[in-house]
mmCIF file with all atom_site columns, C-alpha atoms and ligand atoms in Angstrom:
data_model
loop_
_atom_site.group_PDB
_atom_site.id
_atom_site.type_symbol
_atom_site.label_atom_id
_atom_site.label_alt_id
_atom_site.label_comp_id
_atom_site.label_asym_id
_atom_site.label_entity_id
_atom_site.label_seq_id
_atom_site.pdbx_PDB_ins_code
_atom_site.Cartn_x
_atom_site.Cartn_y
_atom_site.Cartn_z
_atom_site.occupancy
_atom_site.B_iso_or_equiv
_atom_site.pdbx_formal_charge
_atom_site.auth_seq_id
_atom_site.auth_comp_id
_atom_site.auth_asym_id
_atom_site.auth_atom_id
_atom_site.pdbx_PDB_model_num
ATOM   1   C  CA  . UNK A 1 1   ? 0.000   0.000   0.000  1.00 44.00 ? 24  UNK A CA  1
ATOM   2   C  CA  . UNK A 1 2   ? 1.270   3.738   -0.754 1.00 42.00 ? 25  UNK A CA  1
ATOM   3   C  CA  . UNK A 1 3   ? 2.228   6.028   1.893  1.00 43.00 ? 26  UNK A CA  1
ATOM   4   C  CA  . UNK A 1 4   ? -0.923  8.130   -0.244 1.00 43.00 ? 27  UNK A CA  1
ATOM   5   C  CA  . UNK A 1 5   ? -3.146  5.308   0.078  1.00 45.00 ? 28  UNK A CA  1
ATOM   6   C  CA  . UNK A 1 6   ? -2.711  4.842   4.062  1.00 46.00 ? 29  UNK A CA  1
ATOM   7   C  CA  . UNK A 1 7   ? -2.630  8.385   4.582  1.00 45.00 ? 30  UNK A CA  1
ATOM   8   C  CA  . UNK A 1 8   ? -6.072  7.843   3.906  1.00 48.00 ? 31  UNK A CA  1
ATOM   9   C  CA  . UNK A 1 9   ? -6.822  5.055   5.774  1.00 79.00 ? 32  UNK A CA  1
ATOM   10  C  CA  . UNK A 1 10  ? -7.169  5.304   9.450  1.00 90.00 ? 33  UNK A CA  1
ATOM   11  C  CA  . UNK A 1 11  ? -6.926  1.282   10.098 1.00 93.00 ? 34  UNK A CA  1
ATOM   12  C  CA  . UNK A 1 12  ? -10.831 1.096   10.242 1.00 92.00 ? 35  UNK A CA  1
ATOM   13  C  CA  . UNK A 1 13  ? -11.708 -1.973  7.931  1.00 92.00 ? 36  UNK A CA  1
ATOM   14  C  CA  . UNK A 1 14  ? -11.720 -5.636  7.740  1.00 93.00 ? 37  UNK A CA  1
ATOM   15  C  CA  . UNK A 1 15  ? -8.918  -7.653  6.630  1.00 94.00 ? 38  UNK A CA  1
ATOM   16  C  CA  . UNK A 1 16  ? -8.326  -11.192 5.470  1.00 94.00 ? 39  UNK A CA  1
ATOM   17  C  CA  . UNK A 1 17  ? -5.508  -13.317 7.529  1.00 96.00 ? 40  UNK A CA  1
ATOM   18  C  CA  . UNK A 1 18  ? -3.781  -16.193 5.947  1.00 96.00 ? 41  UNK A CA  1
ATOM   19  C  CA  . UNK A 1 19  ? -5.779  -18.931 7.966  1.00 95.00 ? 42  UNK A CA  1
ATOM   20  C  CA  . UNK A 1 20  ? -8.952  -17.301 6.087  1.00 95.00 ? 43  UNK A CA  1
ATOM   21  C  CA  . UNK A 1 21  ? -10.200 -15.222 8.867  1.00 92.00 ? 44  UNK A CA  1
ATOM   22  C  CA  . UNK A 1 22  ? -12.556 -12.144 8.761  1.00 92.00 ? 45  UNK A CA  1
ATOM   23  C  CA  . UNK A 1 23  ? -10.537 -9.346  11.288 1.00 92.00 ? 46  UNK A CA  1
ATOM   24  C  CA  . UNK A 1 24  ? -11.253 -6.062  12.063 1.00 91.00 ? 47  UNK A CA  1
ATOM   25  C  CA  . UNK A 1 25  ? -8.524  -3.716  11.792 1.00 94.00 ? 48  UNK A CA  1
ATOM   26  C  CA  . UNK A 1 26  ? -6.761  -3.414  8.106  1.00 94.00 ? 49  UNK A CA  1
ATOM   27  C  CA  . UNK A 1 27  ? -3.191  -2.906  10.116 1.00 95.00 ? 50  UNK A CA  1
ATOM   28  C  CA  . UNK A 1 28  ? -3.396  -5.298  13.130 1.00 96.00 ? 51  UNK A CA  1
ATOM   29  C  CA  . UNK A 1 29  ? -5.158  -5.016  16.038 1.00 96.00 ? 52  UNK A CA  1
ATOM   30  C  CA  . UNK A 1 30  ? -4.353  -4.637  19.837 1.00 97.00 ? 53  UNK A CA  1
ATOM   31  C  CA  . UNK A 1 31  ? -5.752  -4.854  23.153 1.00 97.00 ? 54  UNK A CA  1
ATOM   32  C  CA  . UNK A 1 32  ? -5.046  -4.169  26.489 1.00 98.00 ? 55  UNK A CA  1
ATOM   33  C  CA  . UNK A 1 33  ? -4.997  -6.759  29.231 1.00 98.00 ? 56  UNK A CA  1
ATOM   34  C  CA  . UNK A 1 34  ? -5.343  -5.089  32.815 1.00 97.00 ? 57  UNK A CA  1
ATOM   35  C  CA  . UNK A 1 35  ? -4.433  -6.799  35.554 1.00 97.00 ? 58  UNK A CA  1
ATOM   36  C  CA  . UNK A 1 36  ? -4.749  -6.879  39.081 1.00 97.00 ? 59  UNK A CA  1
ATOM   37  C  CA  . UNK A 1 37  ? -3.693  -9.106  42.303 1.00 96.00 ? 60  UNK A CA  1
ATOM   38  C  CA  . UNK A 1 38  ? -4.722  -8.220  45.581 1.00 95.00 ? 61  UNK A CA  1
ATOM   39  C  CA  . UNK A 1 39  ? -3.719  -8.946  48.791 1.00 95.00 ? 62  UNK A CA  1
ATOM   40  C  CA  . UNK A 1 40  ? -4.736  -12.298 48.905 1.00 95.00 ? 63  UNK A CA  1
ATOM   41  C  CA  . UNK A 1 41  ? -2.835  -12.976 45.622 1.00 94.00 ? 64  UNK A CA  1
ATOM   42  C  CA  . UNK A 1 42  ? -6.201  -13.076 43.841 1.00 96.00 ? 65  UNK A CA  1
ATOM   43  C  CA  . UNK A 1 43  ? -5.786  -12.543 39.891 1.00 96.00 ? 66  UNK A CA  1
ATOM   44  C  CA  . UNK A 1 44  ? -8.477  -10.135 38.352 1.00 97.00 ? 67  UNK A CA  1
ATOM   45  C  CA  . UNK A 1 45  ? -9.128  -9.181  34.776 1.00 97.00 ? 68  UNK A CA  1
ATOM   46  C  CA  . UNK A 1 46  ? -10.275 -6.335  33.465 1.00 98.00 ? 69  UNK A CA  1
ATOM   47  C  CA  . UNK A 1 47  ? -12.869 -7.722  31.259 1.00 98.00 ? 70  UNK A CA  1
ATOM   48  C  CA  . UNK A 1 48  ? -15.335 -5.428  28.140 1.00 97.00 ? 71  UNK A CA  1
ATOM   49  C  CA  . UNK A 1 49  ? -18.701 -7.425  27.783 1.00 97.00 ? 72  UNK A CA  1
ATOM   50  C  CA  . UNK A 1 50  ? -19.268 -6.220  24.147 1.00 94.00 ? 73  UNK A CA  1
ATOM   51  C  CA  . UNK A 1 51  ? -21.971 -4.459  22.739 1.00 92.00 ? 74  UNK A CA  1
ATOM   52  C  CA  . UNK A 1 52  ? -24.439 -6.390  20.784 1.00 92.00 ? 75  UNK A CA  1
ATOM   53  C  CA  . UNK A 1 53  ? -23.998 -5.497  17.578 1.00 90.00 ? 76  UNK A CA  1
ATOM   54  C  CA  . UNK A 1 54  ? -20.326 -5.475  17.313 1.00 86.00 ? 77  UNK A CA  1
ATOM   55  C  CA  . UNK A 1 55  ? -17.777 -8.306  15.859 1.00 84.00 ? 78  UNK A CA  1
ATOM   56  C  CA  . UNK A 1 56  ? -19.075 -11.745 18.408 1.00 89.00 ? 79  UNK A CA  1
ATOM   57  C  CA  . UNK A 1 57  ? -21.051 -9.065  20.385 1.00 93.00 ? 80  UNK A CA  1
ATOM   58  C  CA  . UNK A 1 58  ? -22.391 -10.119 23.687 1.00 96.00 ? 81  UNK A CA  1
ATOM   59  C  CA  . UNK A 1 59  ? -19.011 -12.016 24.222 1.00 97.00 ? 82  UNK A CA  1
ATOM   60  C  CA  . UNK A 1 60  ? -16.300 -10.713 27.063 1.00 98.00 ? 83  UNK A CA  1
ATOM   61  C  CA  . UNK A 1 61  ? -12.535 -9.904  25.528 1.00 97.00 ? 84  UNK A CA  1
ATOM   62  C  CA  . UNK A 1 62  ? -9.900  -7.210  26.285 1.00 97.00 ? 85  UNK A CA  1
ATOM   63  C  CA  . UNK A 1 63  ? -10.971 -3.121  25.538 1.00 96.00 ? 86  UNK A CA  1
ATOM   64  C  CA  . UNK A 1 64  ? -8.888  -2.764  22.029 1.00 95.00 ? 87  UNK A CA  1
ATOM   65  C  CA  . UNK A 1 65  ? -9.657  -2.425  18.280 1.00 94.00 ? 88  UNK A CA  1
ATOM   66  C  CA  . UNK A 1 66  ? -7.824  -1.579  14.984 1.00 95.00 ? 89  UNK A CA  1
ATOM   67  C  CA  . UNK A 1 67  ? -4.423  0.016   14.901 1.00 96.00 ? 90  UNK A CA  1
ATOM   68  C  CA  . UNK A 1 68  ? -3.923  3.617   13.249 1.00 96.00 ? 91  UNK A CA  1
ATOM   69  C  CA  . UNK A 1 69  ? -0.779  3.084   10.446 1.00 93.00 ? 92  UNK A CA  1
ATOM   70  C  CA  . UNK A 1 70  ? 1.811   5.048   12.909 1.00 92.00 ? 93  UNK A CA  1
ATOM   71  C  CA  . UNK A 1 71  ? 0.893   3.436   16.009 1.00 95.00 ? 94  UNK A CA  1
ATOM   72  C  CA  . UNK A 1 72  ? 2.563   0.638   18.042 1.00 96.00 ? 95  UNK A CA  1
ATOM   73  C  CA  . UNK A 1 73  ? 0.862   -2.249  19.547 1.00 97.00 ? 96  UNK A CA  1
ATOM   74  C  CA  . UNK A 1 74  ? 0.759   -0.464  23.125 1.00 97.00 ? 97  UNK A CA  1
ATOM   75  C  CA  . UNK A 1 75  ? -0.357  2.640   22.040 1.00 97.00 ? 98  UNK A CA  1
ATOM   76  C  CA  . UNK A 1 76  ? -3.510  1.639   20.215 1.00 97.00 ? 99  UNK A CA  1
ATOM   77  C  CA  . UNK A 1 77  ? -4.432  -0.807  22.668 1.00 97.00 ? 100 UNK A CA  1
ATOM   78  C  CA  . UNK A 1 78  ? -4.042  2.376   25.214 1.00 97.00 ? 101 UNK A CA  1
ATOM   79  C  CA  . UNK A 1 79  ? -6.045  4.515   23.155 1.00 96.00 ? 102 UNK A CA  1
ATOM   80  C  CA  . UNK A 1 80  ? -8.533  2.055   22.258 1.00 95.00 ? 103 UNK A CA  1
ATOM   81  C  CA  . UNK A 1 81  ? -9.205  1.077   26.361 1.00 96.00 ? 104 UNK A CA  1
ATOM   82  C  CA  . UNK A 1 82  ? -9.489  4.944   26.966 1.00 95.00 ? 105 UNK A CA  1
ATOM   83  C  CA  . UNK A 1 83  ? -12.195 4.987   23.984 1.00 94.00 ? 106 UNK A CA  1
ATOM   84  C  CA  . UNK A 1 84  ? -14.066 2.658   25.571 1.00 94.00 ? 107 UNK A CA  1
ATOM   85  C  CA  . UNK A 1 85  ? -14.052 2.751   29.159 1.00 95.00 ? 108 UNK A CA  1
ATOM   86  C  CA  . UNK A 1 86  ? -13.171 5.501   31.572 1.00 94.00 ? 109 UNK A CA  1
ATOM   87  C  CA  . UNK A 1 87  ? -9.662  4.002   32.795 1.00 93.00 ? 110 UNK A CA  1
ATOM   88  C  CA  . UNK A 1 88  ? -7.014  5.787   32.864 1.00 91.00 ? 111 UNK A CA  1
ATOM   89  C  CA  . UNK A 1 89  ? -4.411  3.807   30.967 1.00 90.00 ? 112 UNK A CA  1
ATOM   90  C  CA  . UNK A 1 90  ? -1.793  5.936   31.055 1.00 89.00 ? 113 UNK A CA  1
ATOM   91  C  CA  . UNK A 1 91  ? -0.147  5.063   33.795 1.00 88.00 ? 114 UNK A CA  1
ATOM   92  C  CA  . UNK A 1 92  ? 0.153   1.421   34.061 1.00 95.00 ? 115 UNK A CA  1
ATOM   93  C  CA  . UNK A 1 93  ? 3.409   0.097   33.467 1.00 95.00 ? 116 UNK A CA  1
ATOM   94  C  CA  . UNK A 1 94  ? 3.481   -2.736  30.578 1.00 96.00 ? 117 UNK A CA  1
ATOM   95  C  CA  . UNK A 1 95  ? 4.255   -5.763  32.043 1.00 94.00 ? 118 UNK A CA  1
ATOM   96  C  CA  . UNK A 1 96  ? 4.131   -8.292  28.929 1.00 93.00 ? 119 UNK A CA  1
ATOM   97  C  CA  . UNK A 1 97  ? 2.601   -8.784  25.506 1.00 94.00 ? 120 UNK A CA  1
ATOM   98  C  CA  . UNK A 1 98  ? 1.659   -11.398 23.087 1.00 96.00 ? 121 UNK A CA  1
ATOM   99  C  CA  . UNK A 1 99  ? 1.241   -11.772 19.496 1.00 96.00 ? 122 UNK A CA  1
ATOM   100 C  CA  . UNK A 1 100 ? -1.060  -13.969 18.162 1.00 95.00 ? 123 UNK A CA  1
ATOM   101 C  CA  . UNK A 1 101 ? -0.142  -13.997 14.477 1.00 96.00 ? 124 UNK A CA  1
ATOM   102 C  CA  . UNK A 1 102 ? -2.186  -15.021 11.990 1.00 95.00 ? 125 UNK A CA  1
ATOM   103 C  CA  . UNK A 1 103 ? -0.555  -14.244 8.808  1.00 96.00 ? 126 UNK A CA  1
ATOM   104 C  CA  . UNK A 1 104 ? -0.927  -10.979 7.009  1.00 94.00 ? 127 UNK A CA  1
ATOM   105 C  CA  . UNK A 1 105 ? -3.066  -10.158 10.109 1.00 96.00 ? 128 UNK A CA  1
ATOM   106 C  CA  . UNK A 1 106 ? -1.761  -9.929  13.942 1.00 96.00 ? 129 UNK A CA  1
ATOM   107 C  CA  . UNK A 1 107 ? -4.226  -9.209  17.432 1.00 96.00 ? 130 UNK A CA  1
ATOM   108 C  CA  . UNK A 1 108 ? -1.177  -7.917  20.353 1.00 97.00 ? 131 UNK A CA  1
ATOM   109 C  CA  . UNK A 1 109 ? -2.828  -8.095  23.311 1.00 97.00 ? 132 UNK A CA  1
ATOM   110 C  CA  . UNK A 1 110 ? -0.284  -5.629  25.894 1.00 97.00 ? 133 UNK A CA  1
ATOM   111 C  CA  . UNK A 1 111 ? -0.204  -6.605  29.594 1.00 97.00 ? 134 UNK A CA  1
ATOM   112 C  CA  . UNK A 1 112 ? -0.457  -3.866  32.065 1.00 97.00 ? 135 UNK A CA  1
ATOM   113 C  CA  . UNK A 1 113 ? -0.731  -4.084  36.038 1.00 96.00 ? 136 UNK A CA  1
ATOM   114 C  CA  . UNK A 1 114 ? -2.930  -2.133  38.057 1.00 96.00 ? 137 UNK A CA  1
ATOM   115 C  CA  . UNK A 1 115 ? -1.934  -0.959  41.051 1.00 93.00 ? 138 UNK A CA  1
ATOM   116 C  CA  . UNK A 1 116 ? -5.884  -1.092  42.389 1.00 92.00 ? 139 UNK A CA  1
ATOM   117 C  CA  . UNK A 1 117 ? -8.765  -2.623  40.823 1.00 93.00 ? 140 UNK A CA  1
ATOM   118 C  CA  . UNK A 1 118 ? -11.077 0.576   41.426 1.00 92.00 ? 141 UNK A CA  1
ATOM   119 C  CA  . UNK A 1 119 ? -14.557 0.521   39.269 1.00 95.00 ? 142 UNK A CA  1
ATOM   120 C  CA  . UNK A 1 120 ? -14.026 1.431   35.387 1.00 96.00 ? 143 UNK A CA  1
ATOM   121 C  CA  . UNK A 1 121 ? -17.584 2.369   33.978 1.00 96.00 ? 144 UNK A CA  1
ATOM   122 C  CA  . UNK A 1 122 ? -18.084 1.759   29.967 1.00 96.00 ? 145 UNK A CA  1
ATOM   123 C  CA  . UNK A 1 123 ? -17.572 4.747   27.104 1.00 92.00 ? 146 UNK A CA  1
ATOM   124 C  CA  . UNK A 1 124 ? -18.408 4.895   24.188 1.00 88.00 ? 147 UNK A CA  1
ATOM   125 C  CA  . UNK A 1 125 ? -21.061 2.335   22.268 1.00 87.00 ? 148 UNK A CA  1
ATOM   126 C  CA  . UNK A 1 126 ? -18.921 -0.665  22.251 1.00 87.00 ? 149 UNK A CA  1
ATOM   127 C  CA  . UNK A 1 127 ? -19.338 -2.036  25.738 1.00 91.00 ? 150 UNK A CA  1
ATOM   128 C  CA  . UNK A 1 128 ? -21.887 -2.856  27.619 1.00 94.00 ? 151 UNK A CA  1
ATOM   129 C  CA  . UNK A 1 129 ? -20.086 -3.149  30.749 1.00 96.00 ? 152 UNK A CA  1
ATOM   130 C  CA  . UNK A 1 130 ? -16.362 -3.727  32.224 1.00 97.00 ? 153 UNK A CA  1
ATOM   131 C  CA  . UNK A 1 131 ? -15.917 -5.489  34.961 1.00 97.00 ? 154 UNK A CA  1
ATOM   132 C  CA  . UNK A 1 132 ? -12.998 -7.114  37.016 1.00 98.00 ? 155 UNK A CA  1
ATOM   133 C  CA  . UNK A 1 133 ? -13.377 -11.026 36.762 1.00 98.00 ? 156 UNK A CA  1
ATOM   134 C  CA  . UNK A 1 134 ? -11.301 -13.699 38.557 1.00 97.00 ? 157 UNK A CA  1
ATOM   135 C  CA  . UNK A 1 135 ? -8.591  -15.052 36.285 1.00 96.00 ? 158 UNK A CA  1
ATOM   136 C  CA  . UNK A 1 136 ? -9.614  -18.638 37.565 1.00 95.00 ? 159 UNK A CA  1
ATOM   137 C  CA  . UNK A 1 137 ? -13.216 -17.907 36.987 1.00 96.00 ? 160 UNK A CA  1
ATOM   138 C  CA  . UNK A 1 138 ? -13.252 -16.684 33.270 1.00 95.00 ? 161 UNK A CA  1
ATOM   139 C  CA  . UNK A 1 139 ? -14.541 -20.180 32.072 1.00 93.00 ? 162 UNK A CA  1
ATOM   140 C  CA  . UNK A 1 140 ? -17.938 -18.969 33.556 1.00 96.00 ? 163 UNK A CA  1
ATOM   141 C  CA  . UNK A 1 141 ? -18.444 -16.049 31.070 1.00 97.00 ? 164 UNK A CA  1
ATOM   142 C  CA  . UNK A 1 142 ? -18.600 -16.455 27.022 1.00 97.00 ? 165 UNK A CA  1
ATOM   143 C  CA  . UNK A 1 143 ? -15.200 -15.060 25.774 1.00 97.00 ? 166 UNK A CA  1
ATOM   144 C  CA  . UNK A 1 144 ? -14.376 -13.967 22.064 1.00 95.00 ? 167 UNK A CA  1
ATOM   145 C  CA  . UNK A 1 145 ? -12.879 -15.971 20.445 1.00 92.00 ? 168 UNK A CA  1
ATOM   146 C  CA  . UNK A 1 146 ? -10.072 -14.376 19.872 1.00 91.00 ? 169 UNK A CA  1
ATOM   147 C  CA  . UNK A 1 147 ? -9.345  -13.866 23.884 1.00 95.00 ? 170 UNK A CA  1
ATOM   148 C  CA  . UNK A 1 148 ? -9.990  -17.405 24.877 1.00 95.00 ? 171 UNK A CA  1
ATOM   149 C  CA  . UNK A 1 149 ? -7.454  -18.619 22.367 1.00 93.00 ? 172 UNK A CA  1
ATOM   150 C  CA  . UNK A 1 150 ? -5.025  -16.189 23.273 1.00 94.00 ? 173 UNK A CA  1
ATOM   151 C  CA  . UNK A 1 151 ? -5.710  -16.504 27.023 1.00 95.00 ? 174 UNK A CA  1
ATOM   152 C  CA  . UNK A 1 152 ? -3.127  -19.503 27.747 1.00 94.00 ? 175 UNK A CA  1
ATOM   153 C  CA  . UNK A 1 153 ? -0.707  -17.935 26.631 1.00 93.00 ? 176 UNK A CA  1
ATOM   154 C  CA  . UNK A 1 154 ? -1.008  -14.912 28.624 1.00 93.00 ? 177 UNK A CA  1
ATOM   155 C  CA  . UNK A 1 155 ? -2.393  -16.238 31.374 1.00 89.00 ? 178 UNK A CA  1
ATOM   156 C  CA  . UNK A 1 156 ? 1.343   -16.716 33.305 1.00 82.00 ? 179 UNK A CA  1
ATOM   157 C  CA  . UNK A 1 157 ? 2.733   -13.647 31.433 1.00 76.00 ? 180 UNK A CA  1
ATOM   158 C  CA  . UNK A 1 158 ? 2.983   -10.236 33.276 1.00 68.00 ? 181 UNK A CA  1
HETATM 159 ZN ZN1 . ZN  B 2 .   ? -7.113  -15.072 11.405 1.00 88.68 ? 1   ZN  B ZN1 1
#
């Protein structure tokens, strides 16, 4: 693509991976992983139960979305969790990420660590709700896709 062509193109679109996917974001996507462990060592997630009518809507995954041509991983995945929820992901430090590369198409999902797993309320028209969910609990709730399959991996990362 020319430097003309993605000039005009913000990342908004769907794209075809290599395995024969349908994705959403025509550079890559990203997400951003939030976690939190309290005093008792207790793992919590900070979990976006999509809104209906988006991409598997009604299913829980990680606030995140297409990447813009000149940003990174983290810095989409930042912006996108600040589109959609009212955390302030600026300053959690990054703690791990993963690729899950699909071939002409890649989802990063970037680990952060919250210090305290205080309420986040949903933005925007793409969540429903966010809510912090025991890591050893998420089998309860129906995940996208794309989370659960990423989810061992990250599970011990971060
Ligand atoms: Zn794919």
């Amino acid at each position: 693509m020319s430097a003309l062509q993605q000039e005009s193109c913000d990342g908004d679109g769907w794209a075809f991976c290599a395995q024969g996917h349908r994705h959403w974001g025509v550079f890559g996507a990203s997400g951003l992983l939030v976690r939190h462990r309290d005093e008792n060592a207790v793992e919590r997630i900070l979990l976006q139960h999509r809104a209906a009518w988006s991409h598997y809507g009604g299913t829980w995954g990680v606030p995140g979305g297409a990447r813009r041509p000149a940003e990174t991983a983290e810095q989409a995945a930042r912006r996108e969790a600040a589109e959609e929820s009212d955390l302030d992901t600026t300053s959690l430090p990054v703690t791990g990420e993963f690729v899950d590369d699909h071939g002409g198409w890649s989802y990063t999902t970037v680990v952060v660590r919250a210090h305290l797993a205080v309420p986040v309320a949903a933005r925007g028209g793409e969540s429903v709700e966010l809510r912090w969910v025991r890591a050893d609990r998420l089998h309860e709730l129906e995940l996208h896709p794309g989370f659960a399959a990423s989810w061992p991996h990250l599970r011990d990362r971060g």
